[in-house]
Short mmCIF file of C-alpha atoms in Angstrom, two decimals:
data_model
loop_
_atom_site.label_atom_id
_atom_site.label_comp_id
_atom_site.label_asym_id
_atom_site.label_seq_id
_atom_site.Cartn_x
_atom_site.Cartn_y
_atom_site.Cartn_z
CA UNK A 1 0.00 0.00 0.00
CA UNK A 2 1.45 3.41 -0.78
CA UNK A 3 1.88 6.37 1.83
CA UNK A 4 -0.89 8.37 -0.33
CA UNK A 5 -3.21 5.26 0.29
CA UNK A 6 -2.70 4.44 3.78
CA UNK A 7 -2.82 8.46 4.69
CA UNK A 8 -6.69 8.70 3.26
CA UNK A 9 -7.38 5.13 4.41
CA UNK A 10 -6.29 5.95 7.94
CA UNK A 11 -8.17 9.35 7.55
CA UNK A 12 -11.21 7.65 6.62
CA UNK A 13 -10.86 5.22 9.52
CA UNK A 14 -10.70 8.25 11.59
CA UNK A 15 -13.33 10.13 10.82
CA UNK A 16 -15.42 7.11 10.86
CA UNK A 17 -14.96 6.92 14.36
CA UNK A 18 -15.38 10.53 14.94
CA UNK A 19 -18.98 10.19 13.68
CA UNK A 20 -19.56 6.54 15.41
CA UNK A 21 -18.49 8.47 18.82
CA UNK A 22 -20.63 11.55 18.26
CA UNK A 23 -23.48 9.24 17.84
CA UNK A 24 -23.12 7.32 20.91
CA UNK A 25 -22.42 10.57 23.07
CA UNK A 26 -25.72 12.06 22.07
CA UNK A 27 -27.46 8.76 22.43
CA UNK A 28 -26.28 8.51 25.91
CA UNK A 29 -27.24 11.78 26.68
CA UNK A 30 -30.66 10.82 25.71
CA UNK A 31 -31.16 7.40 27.51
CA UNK A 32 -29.62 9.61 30.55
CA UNK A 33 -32.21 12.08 30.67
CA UNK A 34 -34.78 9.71 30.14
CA UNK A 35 -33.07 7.04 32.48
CA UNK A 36 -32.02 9.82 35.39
CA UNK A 37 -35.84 11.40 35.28
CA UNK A 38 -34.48 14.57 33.06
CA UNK A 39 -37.76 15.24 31.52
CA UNK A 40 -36.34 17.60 28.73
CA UNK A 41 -33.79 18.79 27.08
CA UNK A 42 -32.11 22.32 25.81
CA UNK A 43 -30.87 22.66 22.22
CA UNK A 44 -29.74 25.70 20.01
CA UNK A 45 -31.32 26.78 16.92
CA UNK A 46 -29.28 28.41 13.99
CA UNK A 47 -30.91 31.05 11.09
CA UNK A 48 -29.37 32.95 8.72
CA UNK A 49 -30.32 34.77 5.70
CA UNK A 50 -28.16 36.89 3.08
CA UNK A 51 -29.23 40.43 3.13
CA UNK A 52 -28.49 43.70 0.77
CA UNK A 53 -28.85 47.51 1.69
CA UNK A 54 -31.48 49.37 0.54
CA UNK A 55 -30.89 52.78 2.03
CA UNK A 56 -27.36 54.64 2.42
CA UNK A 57 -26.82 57.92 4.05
CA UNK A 58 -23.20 59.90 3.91
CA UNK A 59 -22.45 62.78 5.95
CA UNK A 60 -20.25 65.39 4.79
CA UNK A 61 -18.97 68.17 6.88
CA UNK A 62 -17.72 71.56 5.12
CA UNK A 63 -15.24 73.97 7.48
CA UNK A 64 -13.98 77.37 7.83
CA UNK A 65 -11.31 78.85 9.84
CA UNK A 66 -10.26 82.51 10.55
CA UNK A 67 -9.02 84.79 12.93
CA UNK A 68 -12.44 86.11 13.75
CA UNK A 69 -15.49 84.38 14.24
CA UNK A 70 -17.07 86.43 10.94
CA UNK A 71 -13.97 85.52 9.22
CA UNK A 72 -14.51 81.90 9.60
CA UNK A 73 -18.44 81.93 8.77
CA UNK A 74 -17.39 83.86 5.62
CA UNK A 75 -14.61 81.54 4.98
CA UNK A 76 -17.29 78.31 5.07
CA UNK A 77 -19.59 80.48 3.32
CA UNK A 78 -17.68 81.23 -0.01
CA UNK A 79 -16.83 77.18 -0.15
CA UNK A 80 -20.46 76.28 0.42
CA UNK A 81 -21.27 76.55 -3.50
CA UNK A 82 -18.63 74.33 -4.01
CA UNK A 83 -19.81 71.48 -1.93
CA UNK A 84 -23.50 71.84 -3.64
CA UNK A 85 -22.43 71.73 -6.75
CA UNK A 86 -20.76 68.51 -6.15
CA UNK A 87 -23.76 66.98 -4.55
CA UNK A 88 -25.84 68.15 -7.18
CA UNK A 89 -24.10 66.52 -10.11
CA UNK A 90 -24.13 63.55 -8.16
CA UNK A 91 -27.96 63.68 -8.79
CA UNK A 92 -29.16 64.40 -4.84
CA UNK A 93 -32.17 66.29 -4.79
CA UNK A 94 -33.41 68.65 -1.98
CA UNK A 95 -35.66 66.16 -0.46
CA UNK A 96 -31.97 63.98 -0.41
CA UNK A 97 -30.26 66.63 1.44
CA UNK A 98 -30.37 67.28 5.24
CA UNK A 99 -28.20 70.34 6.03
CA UNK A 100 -27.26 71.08 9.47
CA UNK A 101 -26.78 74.65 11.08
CA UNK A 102 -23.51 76.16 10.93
CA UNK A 103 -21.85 75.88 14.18
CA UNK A 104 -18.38 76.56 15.48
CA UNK A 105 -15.57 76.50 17.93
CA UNK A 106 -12.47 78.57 19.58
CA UNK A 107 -9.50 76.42 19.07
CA UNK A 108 -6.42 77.62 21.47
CA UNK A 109 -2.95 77.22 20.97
CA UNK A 110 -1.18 74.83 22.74
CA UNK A 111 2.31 75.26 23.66
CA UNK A 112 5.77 73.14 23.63
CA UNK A 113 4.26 70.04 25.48
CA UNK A 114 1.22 69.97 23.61
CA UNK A 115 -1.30 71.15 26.55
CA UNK A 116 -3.82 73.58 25.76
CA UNK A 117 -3.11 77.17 26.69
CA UNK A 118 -6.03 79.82 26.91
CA UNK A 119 -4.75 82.16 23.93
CA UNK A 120 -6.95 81.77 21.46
CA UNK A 121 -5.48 80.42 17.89
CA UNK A 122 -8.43 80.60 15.20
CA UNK A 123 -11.96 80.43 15.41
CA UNK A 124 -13.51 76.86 13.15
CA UNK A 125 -16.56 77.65 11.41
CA UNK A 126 -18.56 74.21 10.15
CA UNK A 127 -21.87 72.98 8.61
CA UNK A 128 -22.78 69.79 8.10
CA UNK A 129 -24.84 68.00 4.73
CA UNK A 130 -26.59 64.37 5.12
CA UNK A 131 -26.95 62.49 1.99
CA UNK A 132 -29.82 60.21 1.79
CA UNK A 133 -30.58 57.82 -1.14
CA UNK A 134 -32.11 54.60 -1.96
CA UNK A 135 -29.72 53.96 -4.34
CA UNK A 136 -26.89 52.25 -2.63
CA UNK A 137 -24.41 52.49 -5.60
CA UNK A 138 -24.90 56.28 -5.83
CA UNK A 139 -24.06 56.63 -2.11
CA UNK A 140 -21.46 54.45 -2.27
CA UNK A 141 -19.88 56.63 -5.76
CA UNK A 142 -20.42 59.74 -4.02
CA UNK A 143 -18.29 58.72 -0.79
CA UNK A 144 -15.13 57.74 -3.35
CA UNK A 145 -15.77 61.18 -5.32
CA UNK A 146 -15.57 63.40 -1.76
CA UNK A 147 -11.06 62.66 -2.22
CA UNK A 148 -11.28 64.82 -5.96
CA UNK A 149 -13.10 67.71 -3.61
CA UNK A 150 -10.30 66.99 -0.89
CA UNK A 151 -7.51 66.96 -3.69
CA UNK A 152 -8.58 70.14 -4.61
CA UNK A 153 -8.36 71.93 -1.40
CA UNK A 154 -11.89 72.07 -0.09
CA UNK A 155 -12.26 71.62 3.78
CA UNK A 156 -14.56 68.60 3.80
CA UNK A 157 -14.42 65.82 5.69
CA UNK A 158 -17.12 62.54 5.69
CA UNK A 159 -18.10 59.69 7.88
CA UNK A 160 -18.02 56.59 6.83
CA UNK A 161 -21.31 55.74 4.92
CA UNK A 162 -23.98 54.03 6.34
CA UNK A 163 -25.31 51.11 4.52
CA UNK A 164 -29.17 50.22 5.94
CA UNK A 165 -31.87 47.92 6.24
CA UNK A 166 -35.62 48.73 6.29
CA UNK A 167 -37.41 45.64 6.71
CA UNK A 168 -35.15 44.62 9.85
CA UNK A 169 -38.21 43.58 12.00
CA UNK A 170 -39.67 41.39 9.05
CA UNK A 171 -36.27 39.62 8.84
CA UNK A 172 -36.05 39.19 12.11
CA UNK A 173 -39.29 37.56 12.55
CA UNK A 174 -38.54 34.87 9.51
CA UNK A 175 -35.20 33.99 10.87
CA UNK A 176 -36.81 33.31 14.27
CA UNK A 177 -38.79 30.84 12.32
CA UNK A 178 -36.21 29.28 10.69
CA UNK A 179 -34.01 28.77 14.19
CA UNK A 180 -36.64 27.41 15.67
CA UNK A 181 -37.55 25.00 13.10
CA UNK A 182 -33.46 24.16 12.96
CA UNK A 183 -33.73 23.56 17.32
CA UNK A 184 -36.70 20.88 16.55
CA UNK A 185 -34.26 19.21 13.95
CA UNK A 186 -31.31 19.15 16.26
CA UNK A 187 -33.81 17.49 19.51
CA UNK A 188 -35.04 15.23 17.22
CA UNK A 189 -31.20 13.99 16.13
CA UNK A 190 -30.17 14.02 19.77
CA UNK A 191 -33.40 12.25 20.98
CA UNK A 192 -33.08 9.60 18.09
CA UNK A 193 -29.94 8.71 19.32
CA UNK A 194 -31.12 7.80 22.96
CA UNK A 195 -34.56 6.34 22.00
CA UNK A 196 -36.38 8.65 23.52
CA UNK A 197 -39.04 10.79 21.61
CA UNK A 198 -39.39 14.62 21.89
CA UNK A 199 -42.44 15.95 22.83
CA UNK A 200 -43.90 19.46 23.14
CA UNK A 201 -42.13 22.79 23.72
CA UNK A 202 -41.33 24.15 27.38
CA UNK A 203 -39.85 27.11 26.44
CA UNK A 204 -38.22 29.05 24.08
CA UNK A 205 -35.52 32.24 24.13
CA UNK A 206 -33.88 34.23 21.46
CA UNK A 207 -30.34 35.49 21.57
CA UNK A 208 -28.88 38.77 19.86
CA UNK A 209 -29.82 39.54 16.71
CA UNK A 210 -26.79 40.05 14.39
CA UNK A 211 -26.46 42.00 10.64
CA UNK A 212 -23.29 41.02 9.97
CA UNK A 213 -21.06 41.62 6.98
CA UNK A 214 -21.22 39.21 4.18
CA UNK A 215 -18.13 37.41 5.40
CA UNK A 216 -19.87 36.82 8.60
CA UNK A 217 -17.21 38.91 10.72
CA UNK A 218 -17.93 41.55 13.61
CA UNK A 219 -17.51 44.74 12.98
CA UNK A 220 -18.40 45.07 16.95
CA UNK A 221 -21.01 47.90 16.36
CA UNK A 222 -23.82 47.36 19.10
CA UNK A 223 -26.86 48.18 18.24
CA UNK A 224 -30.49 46.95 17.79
CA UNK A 225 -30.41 44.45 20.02
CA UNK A 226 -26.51 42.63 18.80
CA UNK A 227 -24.50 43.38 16.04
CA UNK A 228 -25.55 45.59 13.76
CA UNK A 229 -22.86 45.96 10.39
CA UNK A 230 -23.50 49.12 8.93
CA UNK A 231 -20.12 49.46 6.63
CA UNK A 232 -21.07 47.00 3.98
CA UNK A 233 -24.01 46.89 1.21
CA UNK A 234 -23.80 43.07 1.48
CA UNK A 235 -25.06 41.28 4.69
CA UNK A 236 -25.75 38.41 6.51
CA UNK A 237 -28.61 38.27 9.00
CA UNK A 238 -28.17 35.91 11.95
CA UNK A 239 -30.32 34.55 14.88
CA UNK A 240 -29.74 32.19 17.65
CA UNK A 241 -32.54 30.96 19.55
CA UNK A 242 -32.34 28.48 22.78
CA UNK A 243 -35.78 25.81 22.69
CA UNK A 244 -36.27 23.88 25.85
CA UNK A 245 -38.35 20.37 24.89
CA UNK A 246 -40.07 17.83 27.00
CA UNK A 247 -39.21 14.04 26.34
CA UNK A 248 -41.56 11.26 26.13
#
């Protein structure tokens, strides 16, 4: 027998075992619940569902700095045309656009060690524009085109677009569903295995609800109830749920 051949036999060997064990532990588990008076038993249920945006919003942020406080509202003033006519050729309309107030701050000079002193260095003038679109692609364009603005020395900064969901409770509701039908599946494996039969539903529990990234990593952004990916037009909807059966 060559190496090759005794490697995948031995493998196979392996693995049958693997599965022959895995069997008998959950069979055990079974006739000992039923044997020890355990009259139920706990299982997870797994749903997931593939999920795209269908609403994007980008913030962008337009500044002004001057030595006076009317020199830096003039300053963001005569650079506010700019700005609109960028969002305008990028097809927003006025119901698209939410503009914020101007605002604005002292900024003080700090001195050799970096610690803020109380002589005042500039005063920073800024308004803010939301972009809002159900047109993912457009948001998403927009966002790359901000850098030409930048590259041409306009004072605008952005967040990070925000990719959405509308239907969220509608999801969350079928994926529910789905775990739950996946927990039955799994009790009725485990209680095959041990000869015992599952009976009705004690009770039931649902974890966090995640919107993940298509890859399925965390982007560790809490919110509505778990995880809630907001980066990425592709996602991927999860929900665990704990079901608690009797046994017959």
């Amino acid at each position: 027998m060559t190496p090759n051949r005794f490697h995948l036999t031995g493998l196979g060997v392996t693995l049958a075992i693997g599965m022959a064990s895995a069997a008998f532990i959950l069979g055990y588990q079974a006739r000992q619940a039923a044997t020890t008076g355990q009259q139920s038993i706990e299982v997870k249920g797994l749903a997931e569902k593939p999920l795209t945006a269908d609403h994007g919003e980008l913030a962008l942020t337009l500044s002004g700095q001057g030595a006076t406080l009317p020199e830096a509202l003039a300053a963001l003033r005569k650079q506010r045309p700019q700005l609109e006519q960028f969002i305008q050729q990028h097809q927003f309309q006025k119901p698209d656009i939410e503009v914020d107030n101007e605002s604005f701050e002292p900024v003080y000079k700090k001195d050799d060690e970096g610690r803020q002193t109380e002589q005042l260095d500039y005063y920073l003038a800024r308004q803010s524009y939301t972009l809002h679109s159900k047109d993912v692609q457009r948001i998403a364009r927009t966002e790359h085109d901000v850098l030409q603005l930048q590259e041409a020395g306009l004072p605008v900064s952005h967040e990070p677009a925000a990719y959405l969901v509308s239907n969220l409770e509608q999801v969350k509701m079928s994926l529910i569903g789905a775990a739950t039908d996946n927990a039955s599946s799994r009790a009725q494996e485990f209680a095959r295995h041990g000869n015992v039969a599952v009976g009705s539903m004690r009770s039931a529990s649902q974890g966090a609800f995640y919107i993940l990234p298509a890859n399925g990593q965390n982007d560790n952004s809490d919110d509505y109830g778990g995880v809630y990916d907001k980066s990425t037009i592709n996602k991927l909807a999860r929900v665990v749920v704990t079901v608690r059966y009797n046994l017959n």
